[in-house]
Short mmCIF file of C-alpha atoms in Angstrom, two decimals:
data_model
loop_
_atom_site.label_atom_id
_atom_site.label_comp_id
_atom_site.label_asym_id
_atom_site.label_seq_id
_atom_site.Cartn_x
_atom_site.Cartn_y
_atom_site.Cartn_z
CA MET A 1 116.43 -13.21 116.00
CA GLN A 2 118.99 -13.34 113.19
CA SER A 3 120.32 -9.98 112.08
CA ASN A 4 122.65 -8.79 109.35
CA PRO A 5 125.77 -7.34 111.07
CA ASN A 6 126.53 -5.31 107.94
CA ILE A 7 123.60 -2.94 108.59
CA PHE A 8 125.65 -0.99 111.13
CA ARG A 9 127.67 1.82 109.56
CA ALA A 10 129.76 4.65 110.97
CA ASN A 11 126.93 7.21 110.92
CA ASP A 12 123.74 5.26 110.39
CA ILE A 13 122.04 1.90 110.04
CA ARG A 14 121.35 0.75 106.47
CA GLY A 15 120.01 -2.35 104.86
CA HIS A 16 117.21 -3.80 102.77
CA ALA A 17 113.92 -2.62 104.32
CA GLU A 18 112.13 -5.96 104.14
CA ARG A 19 114.99 -8.42 104.48
CA ASP A 20 117.21 -6.77 107.11
CA PHE A 21 114.64 -4.90 109.20
CA THR A 22 112.11 -7.33 110.60
CA ASP A 23 109.80 -6.12 113.36
CA ASP A 24 111.95 -7.92 115.96
CA ILE A 25 115.16 -6.28 114.73
CA VAL A 26 113.61 -2.81 114.58
CA GLU A 27 112.05 -3.19 118.02
CA ALA A 28 115.42 -4.29 119.45
CA LEU A 29 117.06 -1.24 117.87
CA GLY A 30 114.40 0.96 119.48
CA ARG A 31 114.92 -0.68 122.85
CA ALA A 32 118.69 -0.15 122.60
CA PHE A 33 118.19 3.48 121.58
CA GLY A 34 115.70 4.05 124.41
CA THR A 35 118.01 2.42 126.95
CA THR A 36 120.83 4.71 125.85
CA LEU A 37 118.54 7.71 126.22
CA ARG A 38 117.45 6.66 129.72
CA SER A 39 121.05 6.22 130.83
CA ALA A 40 121.70 9.79 129.62
CA GLY A 41 118.75 11.09 131.65
CA ARG A 42 116.47 11.72 128.69
CA THR A 43 112.77 10.89 128.80
CA LYS A 44 111.39 11.93 125.38
CA ALA A 45 112.08 11.30 121.71
CA ILE A 46 110.56 12.36 118.40
CA VAL A 47 110.17 9.85 115.56
CA ALA A 48 109.17 10.64 111.97
CA ARG A 49 109.11 8.55 108.79
CA ASP A 50 109.12 8.73 105.03
CA ASN A 51 106.47 7.41 102.63
CA ARG A 52 107.84 3.97 101.85
CA ILE A 53 105.47 1.03 102.23
CA PRO A 54 107.33 -0.54 105.22
CA SER A 55 107.77 2.78 107.09
CA PRO A 56 104.55 2.57 109.18
CA ARG A 57 105.54 -0.95 110.27
CA HIS A 58 109.07 0.20 111.06
CA PHE A 59 107.71 3.14 113.05
CA ALA A 60 105.43 0.90 115.11
CA ALA A 61 108.22 -1.53 115.96
CA LEU A 62 110.74 1.23 116.69
CA ALA A 63 108.32 3.16 118.91
CA LYS A 64 107.39 -0.03 120.76
CA GLY A 65 111.06 -0.67 121.57
CA ILE A 66 111.75 2.93 122.61
CA MET A 67 108.68 3.02 124.86
CA ALA A 68 109.63 -0.36 126.38
CA ALA A 69 112.78 1.39 127.61
CA GLY A 70 110.66 4.03 129.35
CA ILE A 71 110.91 6.84 126.81
CA ASP A 72 107.87 8.87 125.69
CA VAL A 73 107.62 8.91 121.88
CA THR A 74 106.13 11.81 119.94
CA ASN A 75 105.00 10.64 116.49
CA VAL A 76 105.65 13.36 113.90
CA GLY A 77 104.28 10.92 111.32
CA LEU A 78 104.95 11.15 107.60
CA ALA A 79 107.19 14.19 107.17
CA PRO A 80 109.91 15.59 104.95
CA THR A 81 113.25 16.15 106.66
CA PRO A 82 112.77 19.93 107.16
CA VAL A 83 109.47 19.36 109.01
CA PHE A 84 111.16 16.71 111.14
CA SER A 85 113.98 19.12 111.99
CA CYS A 86 111.54 21.92 112.78
CA ALA A 87 109.55 19.62 115.09
CA ARG A 88 112.63 19.12 117.28
CA TYR A 89 112.76 22.83 118.02
CA THR A 90 109.03 23.51 118.09
CA LEU A 91 108.34 20.65 120.51
CA VAL A 92 111.57 21.33 122.48
CA ILE A 93 112.63 17.69 122.28
CA SER A 94 116.25 17.36 121.25
CA THR A 95 116.29 13.60 120.72
CA ALA A 96 114.90 12.54 117.37
CA LEU A 97 114.96 9.67 114.87
CA PHE A 98 113.92 9.72 111.24
CA ILE A 99 113.09 6.53 109.33
CA PRO A 100 114.15 7.36 105.74
CA ALA A 101 114.61 5.60 102.45
CA SER A 102 118.21 5.41 101.34
CA ILE A 103 119.33 6.79 98.03
CA THR A 104 122.88 5.57 98.55
CA PRO A 105 123.74 2.60 96.34
CA PRO A 106 124.67 -0.60 98.16
CA HIS A 107 128.33 -1.26 98.92
CA PRO A 108 129.90 -4.07 96.91
CA THR A 109 130.45 -7.18 99.01
#
C-alpha cells in the first residue's frame, strides 16, 4: 500500500479523492482511528458523507476499518454539516467523522 505522505495536515487529511484515497488507504485510516478510539475507551462513532461520487466508496472503506478495530459505526449517510453536527447530540455519540469535499485550493509543491 503506497500512500501520499502529504495528505496529512495539521487539522485534517486532504488529497485527491481518487488518486490519494484508495480503499486500502481509507480502510487503514479507519482502522487507525478506531484503534485510537478503543484505547480511549470509546465504543461508538458516527460517520457521514457528502455527495461526491467517491464518497460512498470512502464511507464503506472507512467504516470497515473502524469496525475492524471494534468500534460500532452509525451511518448518518449523505448529510450537510449541520445535520451531521446535530446527529452527534441527538444520538449521544460524541465521536464523529465527516467525509467532505474540499474547497481549499491545493498547496503549491
